[in-house]
CSV table of C-alpha atoms and ligand atoms in Angstrom, one decimal:
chain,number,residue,atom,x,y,z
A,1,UNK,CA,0.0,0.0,0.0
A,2,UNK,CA,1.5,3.5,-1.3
A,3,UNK,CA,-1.0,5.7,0.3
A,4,UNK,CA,-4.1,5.7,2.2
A,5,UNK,CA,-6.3,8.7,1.4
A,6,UNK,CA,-9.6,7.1,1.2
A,7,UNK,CA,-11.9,4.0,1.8
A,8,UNK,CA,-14.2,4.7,-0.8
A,9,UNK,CA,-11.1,2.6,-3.1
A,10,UNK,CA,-10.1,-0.1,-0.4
A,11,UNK,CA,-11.4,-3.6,-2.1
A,12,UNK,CA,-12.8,-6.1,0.6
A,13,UNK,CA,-10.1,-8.5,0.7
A,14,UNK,CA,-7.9,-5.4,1.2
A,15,UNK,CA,-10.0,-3.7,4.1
A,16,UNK,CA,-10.4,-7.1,5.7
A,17,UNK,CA,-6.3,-7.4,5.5
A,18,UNK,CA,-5.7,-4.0,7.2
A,19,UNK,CA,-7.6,-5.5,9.8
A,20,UNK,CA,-6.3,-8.7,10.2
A,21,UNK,CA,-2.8,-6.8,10.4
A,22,UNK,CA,-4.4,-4.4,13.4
A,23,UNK,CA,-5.3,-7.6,15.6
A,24,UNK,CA,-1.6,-8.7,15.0
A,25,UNK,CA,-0.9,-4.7,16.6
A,26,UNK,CA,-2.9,-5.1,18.7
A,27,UNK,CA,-1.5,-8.0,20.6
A,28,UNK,CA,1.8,-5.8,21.0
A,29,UNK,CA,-0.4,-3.6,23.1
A,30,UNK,CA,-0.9,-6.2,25.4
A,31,UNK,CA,2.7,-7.4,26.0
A,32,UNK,CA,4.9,-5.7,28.8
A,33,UNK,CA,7.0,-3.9,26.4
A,34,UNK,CA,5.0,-2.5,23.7
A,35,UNK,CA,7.4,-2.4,21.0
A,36,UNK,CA,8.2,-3.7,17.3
A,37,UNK,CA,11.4,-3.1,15.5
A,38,UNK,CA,9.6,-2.8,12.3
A,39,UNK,CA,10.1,1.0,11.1
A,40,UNK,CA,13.5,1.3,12.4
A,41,UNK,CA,14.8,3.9,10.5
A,42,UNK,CA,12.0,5.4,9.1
A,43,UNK,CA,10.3,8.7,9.8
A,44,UNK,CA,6.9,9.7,10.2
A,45,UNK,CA,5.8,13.0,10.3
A,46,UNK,CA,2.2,14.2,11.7
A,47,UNK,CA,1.4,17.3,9.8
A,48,UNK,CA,-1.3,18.5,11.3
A,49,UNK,CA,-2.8,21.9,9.9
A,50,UNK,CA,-6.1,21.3,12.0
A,51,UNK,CA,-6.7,20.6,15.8
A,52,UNK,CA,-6.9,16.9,16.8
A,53,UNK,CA,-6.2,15.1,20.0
A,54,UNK,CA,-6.7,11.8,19.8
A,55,UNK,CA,-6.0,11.5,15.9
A,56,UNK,CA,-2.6,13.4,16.5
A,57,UNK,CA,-1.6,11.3,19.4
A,58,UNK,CA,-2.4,7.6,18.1
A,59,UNK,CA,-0.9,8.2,14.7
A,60,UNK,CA,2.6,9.2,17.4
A,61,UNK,CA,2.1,6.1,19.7
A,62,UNK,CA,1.5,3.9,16.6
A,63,UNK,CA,4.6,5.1,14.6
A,64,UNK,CA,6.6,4.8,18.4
A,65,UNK,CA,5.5,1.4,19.1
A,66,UNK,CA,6.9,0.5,15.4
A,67,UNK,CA,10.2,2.6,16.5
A,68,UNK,CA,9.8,4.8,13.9
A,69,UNK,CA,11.2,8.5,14.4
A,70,UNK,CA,8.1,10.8,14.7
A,71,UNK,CA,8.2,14.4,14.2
A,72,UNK,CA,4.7,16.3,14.9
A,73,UNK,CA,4.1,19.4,12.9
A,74,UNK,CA,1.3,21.8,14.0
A,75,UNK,CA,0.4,24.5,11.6
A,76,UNK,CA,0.0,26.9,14.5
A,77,UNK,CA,3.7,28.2,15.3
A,78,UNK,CA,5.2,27.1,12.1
A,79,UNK,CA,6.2,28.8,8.6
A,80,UNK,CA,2.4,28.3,7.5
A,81,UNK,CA,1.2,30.7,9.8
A,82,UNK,CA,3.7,33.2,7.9
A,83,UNK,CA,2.1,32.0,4.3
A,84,UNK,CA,4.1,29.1,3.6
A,85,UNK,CA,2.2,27.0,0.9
A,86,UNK,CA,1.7,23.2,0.8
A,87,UNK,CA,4.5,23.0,-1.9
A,88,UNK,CA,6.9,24.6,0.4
A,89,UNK,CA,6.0,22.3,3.4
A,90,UNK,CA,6.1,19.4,1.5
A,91,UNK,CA,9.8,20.1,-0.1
A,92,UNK,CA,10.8,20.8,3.0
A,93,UNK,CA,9.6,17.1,5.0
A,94,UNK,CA,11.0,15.5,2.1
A,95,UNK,CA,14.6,17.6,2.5
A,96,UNK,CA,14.4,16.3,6.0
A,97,UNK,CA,13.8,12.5,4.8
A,98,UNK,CA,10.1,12.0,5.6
A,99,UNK,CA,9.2,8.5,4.6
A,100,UNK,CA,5.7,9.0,5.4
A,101,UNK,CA,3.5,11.9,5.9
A,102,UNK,CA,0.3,11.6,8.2
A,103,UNK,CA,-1.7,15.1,6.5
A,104,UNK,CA,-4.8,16.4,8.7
A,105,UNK,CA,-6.0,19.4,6.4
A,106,UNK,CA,-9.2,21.5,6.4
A,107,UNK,CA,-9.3,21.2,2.6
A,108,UNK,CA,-10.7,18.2,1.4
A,109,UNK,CA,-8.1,16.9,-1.4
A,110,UNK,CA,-5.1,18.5,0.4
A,111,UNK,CA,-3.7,14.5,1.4
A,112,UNK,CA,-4.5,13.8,-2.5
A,113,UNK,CA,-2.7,16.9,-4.0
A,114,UNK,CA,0.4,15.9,-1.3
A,115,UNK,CA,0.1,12.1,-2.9
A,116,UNK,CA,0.5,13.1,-6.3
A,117,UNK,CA,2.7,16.5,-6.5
A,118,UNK,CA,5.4,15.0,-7.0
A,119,UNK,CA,6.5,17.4,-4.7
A,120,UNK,CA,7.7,14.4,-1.9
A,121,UNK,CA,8.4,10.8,-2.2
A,122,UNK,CA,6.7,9.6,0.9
A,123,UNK,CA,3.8,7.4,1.6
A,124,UNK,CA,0.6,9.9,2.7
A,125,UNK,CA,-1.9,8.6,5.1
A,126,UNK,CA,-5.1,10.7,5.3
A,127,UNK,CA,-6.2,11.8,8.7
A,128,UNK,CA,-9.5,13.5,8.0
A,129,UNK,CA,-9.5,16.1,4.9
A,130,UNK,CA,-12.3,18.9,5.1
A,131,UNK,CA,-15.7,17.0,4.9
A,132,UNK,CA,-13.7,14.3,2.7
A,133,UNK,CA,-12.8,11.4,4.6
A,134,UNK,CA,-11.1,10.4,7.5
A,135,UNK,CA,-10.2,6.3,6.4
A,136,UNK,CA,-8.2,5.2,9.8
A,137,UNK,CA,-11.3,6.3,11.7
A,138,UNK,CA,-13.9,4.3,9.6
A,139,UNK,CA,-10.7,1.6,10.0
A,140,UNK,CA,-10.6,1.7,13.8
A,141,UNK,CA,-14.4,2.0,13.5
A,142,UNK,CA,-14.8,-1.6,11.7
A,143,UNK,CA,-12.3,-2.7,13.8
A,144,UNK,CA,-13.8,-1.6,16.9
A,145,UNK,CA,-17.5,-3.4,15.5
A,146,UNK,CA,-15.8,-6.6,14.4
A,147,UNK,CA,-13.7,-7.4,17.8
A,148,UNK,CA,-17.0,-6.5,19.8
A,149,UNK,CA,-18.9,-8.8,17.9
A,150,UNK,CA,-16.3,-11.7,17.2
A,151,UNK,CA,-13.4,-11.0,20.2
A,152,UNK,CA,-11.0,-13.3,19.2
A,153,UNK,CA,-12.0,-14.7,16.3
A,154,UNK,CA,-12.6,-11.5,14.7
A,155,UNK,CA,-9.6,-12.5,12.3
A,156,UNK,CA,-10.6,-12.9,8.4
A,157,UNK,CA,-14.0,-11.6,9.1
A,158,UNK,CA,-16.3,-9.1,7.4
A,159,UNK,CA,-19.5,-6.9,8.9
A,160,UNK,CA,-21.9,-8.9,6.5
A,161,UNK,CA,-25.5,-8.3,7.6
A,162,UNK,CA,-24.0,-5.8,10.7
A,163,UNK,CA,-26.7,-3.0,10.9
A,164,UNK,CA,-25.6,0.4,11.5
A,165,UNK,CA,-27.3,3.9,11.7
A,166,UNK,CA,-25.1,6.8,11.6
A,167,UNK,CA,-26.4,9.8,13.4
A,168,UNK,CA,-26.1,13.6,13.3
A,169,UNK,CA,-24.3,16.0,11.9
A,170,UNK,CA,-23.6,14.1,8.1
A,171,UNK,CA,-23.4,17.2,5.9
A,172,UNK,CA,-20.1,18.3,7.7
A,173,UNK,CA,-18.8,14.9,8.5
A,174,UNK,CA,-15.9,12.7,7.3
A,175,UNK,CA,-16.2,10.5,9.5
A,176,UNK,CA,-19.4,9.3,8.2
A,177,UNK,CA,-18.4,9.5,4.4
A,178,UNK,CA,-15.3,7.5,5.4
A,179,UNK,CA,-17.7,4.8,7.4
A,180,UNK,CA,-20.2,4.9,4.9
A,181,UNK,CA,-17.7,3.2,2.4
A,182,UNK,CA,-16.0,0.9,4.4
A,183,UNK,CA,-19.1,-0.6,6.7
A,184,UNK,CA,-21.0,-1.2,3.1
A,185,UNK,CA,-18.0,-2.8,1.6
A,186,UNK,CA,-17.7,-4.8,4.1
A,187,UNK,CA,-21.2,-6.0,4.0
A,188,UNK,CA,-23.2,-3.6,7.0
A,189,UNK,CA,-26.3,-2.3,6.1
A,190,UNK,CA,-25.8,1.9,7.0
A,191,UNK,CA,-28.9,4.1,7.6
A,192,UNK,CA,-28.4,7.5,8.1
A,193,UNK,CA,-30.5,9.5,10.6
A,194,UNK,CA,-30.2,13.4,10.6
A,195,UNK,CA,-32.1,17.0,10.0
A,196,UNK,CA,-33.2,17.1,6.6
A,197,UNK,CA,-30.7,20.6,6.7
A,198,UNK,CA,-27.6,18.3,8.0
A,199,UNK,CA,-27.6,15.5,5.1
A,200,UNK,CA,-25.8,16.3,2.0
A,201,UNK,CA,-26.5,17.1,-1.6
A,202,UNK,CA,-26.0,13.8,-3.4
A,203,UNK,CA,-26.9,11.1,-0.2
A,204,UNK,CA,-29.4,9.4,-2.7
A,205,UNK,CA,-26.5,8.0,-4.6
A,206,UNK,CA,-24.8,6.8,-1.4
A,207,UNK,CA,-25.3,2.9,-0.5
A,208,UNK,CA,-27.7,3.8,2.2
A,209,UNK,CA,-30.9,4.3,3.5
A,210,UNK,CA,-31.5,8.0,5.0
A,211,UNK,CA,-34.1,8.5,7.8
A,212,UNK,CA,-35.5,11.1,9.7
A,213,UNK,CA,-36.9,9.4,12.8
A,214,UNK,CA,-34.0,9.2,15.8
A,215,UNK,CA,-37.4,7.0,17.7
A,216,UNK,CA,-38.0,4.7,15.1
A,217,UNK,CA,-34.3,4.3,14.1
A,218,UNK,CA,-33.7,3.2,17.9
A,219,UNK,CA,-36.8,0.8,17.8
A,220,UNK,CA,-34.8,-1.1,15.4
A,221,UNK,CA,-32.6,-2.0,17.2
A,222,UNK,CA,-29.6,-1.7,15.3
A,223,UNK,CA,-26.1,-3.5,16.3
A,224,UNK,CA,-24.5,0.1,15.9
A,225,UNK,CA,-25.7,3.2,16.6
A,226,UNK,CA,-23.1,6.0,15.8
A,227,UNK,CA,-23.3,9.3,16.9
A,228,UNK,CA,-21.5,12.4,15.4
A,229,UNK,CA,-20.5,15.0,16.6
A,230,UNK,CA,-22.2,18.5,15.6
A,231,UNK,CA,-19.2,20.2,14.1
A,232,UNK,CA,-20.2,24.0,14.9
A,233,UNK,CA,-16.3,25.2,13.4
A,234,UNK,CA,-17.6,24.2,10.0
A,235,UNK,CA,-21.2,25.9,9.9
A,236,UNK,CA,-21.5,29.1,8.7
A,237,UNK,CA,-25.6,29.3,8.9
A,238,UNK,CA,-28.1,28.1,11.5
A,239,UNK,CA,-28.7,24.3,10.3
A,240,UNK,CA,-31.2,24.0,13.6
A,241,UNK,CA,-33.1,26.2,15.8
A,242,UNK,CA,-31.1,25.9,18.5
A,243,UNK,CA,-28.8,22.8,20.7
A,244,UNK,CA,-32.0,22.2,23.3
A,245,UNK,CA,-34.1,21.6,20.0
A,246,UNK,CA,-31.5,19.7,18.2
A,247,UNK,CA,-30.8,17.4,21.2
A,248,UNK,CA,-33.9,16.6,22.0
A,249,UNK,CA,-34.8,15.6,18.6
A,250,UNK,CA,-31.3,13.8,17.6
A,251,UNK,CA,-29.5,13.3,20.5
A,252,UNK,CA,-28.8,9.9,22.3
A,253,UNK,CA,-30.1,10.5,25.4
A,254,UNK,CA,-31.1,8.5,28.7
A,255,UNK,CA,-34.4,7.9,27.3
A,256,UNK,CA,-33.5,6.7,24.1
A,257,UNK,CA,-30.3,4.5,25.4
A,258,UNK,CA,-32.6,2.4,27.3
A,259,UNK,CA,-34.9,2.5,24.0
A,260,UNK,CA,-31.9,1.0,22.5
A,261,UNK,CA,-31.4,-2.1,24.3
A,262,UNK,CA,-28.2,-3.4,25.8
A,263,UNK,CA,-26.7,-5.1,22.7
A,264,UNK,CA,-26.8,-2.6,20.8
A,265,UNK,CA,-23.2,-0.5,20.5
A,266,UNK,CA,-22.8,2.9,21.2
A,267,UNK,CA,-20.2,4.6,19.7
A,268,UNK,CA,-18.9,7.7,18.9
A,269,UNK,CA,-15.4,9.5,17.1
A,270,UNK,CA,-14.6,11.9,19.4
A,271,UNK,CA,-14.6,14.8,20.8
A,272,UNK,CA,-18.3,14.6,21.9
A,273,UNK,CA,-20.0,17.8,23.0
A,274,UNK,CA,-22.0,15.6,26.2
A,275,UNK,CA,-25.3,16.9,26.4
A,276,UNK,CA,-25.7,18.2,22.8
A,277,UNK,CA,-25.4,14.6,20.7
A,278,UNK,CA,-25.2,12.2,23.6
A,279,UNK,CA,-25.7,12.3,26.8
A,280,UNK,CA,-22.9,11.1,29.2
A,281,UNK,CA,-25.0,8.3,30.6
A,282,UNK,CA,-25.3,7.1,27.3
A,283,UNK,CA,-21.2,7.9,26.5
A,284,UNK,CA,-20.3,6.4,29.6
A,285,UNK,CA,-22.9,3.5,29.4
A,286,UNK,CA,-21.7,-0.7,29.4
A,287,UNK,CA,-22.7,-0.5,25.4
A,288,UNK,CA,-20.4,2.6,24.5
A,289,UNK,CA,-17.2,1.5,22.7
A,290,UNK,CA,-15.7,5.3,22.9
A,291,UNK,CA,-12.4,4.5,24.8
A,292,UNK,CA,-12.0,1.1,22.8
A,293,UNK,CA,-12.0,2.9,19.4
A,294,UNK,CA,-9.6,4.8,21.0
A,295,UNK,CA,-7.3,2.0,22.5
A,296,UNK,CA,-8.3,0.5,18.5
A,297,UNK,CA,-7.2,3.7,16.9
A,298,UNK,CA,-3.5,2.7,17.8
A,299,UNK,CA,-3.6,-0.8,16.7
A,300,UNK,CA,-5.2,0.3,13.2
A,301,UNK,CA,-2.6,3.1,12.6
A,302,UNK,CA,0.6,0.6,13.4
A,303,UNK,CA,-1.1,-1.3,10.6
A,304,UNK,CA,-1.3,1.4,8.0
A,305,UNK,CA,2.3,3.2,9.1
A,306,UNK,CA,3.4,-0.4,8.5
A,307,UNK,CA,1.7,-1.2,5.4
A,308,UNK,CA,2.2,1.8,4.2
A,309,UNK,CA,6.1,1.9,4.7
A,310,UNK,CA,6.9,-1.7,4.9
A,311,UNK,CA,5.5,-1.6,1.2
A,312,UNK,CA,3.8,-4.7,1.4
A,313,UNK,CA,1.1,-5.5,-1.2
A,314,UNK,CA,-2.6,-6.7,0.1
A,315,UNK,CA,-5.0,-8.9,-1.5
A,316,UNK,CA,-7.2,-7.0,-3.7
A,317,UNK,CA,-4.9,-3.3,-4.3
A,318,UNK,CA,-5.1,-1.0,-7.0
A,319,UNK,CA,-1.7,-0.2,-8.3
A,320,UNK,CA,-1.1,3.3,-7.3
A,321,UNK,CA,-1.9,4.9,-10.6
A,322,UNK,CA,-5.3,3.7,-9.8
A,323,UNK,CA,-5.4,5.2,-6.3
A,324,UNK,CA,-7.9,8.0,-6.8
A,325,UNK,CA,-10.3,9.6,-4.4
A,326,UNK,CA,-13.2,11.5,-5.8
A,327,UNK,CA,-15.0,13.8,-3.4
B,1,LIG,C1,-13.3,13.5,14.0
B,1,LIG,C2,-12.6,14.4,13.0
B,1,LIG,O1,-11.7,15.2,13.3
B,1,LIG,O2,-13.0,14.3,11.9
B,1,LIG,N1,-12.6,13.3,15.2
B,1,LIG,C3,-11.6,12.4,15.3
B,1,LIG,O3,-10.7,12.3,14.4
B,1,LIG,N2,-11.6,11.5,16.3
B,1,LIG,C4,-14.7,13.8,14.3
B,1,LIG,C5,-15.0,15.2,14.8
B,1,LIG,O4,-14.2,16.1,14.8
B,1,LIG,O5,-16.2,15.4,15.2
């Protein structure tokens, strides 16, 4: 694998590879020294031009727990604050010897444009683009699904007839473009519960079914419910009347989590605004998976950093010419 900039390309056999490779990570994490010599020698560098915690600091403990050399690069208090263009950045990581490039970017394409300037010879690994995608979180969100339904046997396994609903804020969210993708190619049915104002021009063509009804989505049942978070940076016009209104209509609160049933999963990217989408006894409920997709998010990025710079072929990959994402 060259890059990873999107799951909307990842092939089946090649999605259900990156995970098999994660379960192999993740037994590293449970051993007293949590270490692999793998990426001696290489560097990583997290170039993050948008704020992140947890994405920031699992793609550093991944690349450390490979023994790769990391080097974190926040737009704030660099060059780009001064002007500095993508081009100049890039040149510059690949002057320093960047193997691989980890790009968080508030333009959706930037990790794309990085990929195929020309500009550096490193592997680029997406970690959330504008509204694009975000592929290591629908990655550690598959992941997350298949160990909580299979635990150990999880290996070699799809998500085939998994039912998922995907709630909130859609119109802004990479994180559900990225999941939409990867739970249908692996088999998951998605539905999509939102405002009407909150669901983007297009969702027809997506590989989903959209609803409008939090209640009736919950009396389903589903094995996942997702919530999202509602991503107030990236609204510039009033998309609800206001955040009692919109939790009370879309949020996954105490009411609805015991609608929902104990086996169904609760889950939920991160950072959650408590109160607004969910409510913390539904965050911090026996069902919510929010600190495993966490621990997961680890696992899942060793297997990427390692894929990615080990330059190991999967079952079912494009050649890189055919590596395209289309937004
Ligand atoms: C998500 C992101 O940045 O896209 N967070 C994350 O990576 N865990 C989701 C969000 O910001 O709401």
């Amino acid at each position: 694998m060259k890059h990873l900039l999107s799951t909307r390309d990842l092939g089946r056999d090649e999605a259900i590879a990156i995970l098999d490779v994660a379960e192999d990570m993740a037994d590293v994490a449970n051993r007293e020294v949590k270490k692999l010599p793998a990426l001696r020698g290489k560097t990583v560098v997290n170039l993050f031009f948008e704020d992140s915690t947890r994405t920031r600091i699992s793609f550093e403990a991944a690349a450390k727990r490979l023994s790769a050399d990391v080097i974190n690069f926040s737009a704030k208090g660099s060059s780009v604050s001064k002007g500095e263009s993508l081009k100049d950045t890039a040149q510059t990581l690949a002057a320093i010897g960047a193997d691989a490039v980890v790009i968080r970017h508030q333009s959706s394409g930037a990790p794309l444009v990085l990929a195929e300037s020309g500009w550096i010879d490193a592997g680029v690994v997406n970690a959330g683009d504008g509204t694009h995608e975000h592929p290591t979180q629908a990655l550690l969100d598959a992941f997350t699904i298949r160990r909580r339904l299979h635990g150990r046997a999880a290996r070699g396994k799809a998500l085939d007839g998994v039912t998922v609903t995907i709630v909130g804020d859609i119109l802004h969210s990479r994180v559900a473009r990225s999941n939409v993708w990867l739970l249908t190619t692996l088999g998951a049915s998605v539905t999509l519960v939102a405002p009407a104002t909150l669901l983007p021009i297009g969702v027809a063509e997506w590989p989903v079914t959209v609803a409008y009804d939090l209640d009736d989505a919950i009396a389903a049942r589903p094995d996942v419910v997702m919530m999202l978070r509602i991503q107030s940076e990236r609204m510039h016009a009033a998309f609800f009347p206001n955040a009692r209104e919109y939790s009370r209509q879309w949020g996954l609160d105490d009411e609805r989590l015991t609608a929902l049933g104990p086996d169904s999963m609760v889950m939920h990217p991160g950072p959650m605004n408590r109160g607004l989408e969910i409510s913390s006894g539904a965050a911090d409920s026996a069902q919510s998976t929010v600190l495993e997709q966490v621990a997961n998010g680890v696992s899942v990025r060793m297997a990427v950093l390692y894929l990615v710079l080990s330059g190991t072929h999967l079952a079912g990959e494009k050649s890189v010419s055919d590596e395209r994402t289309v937004s």
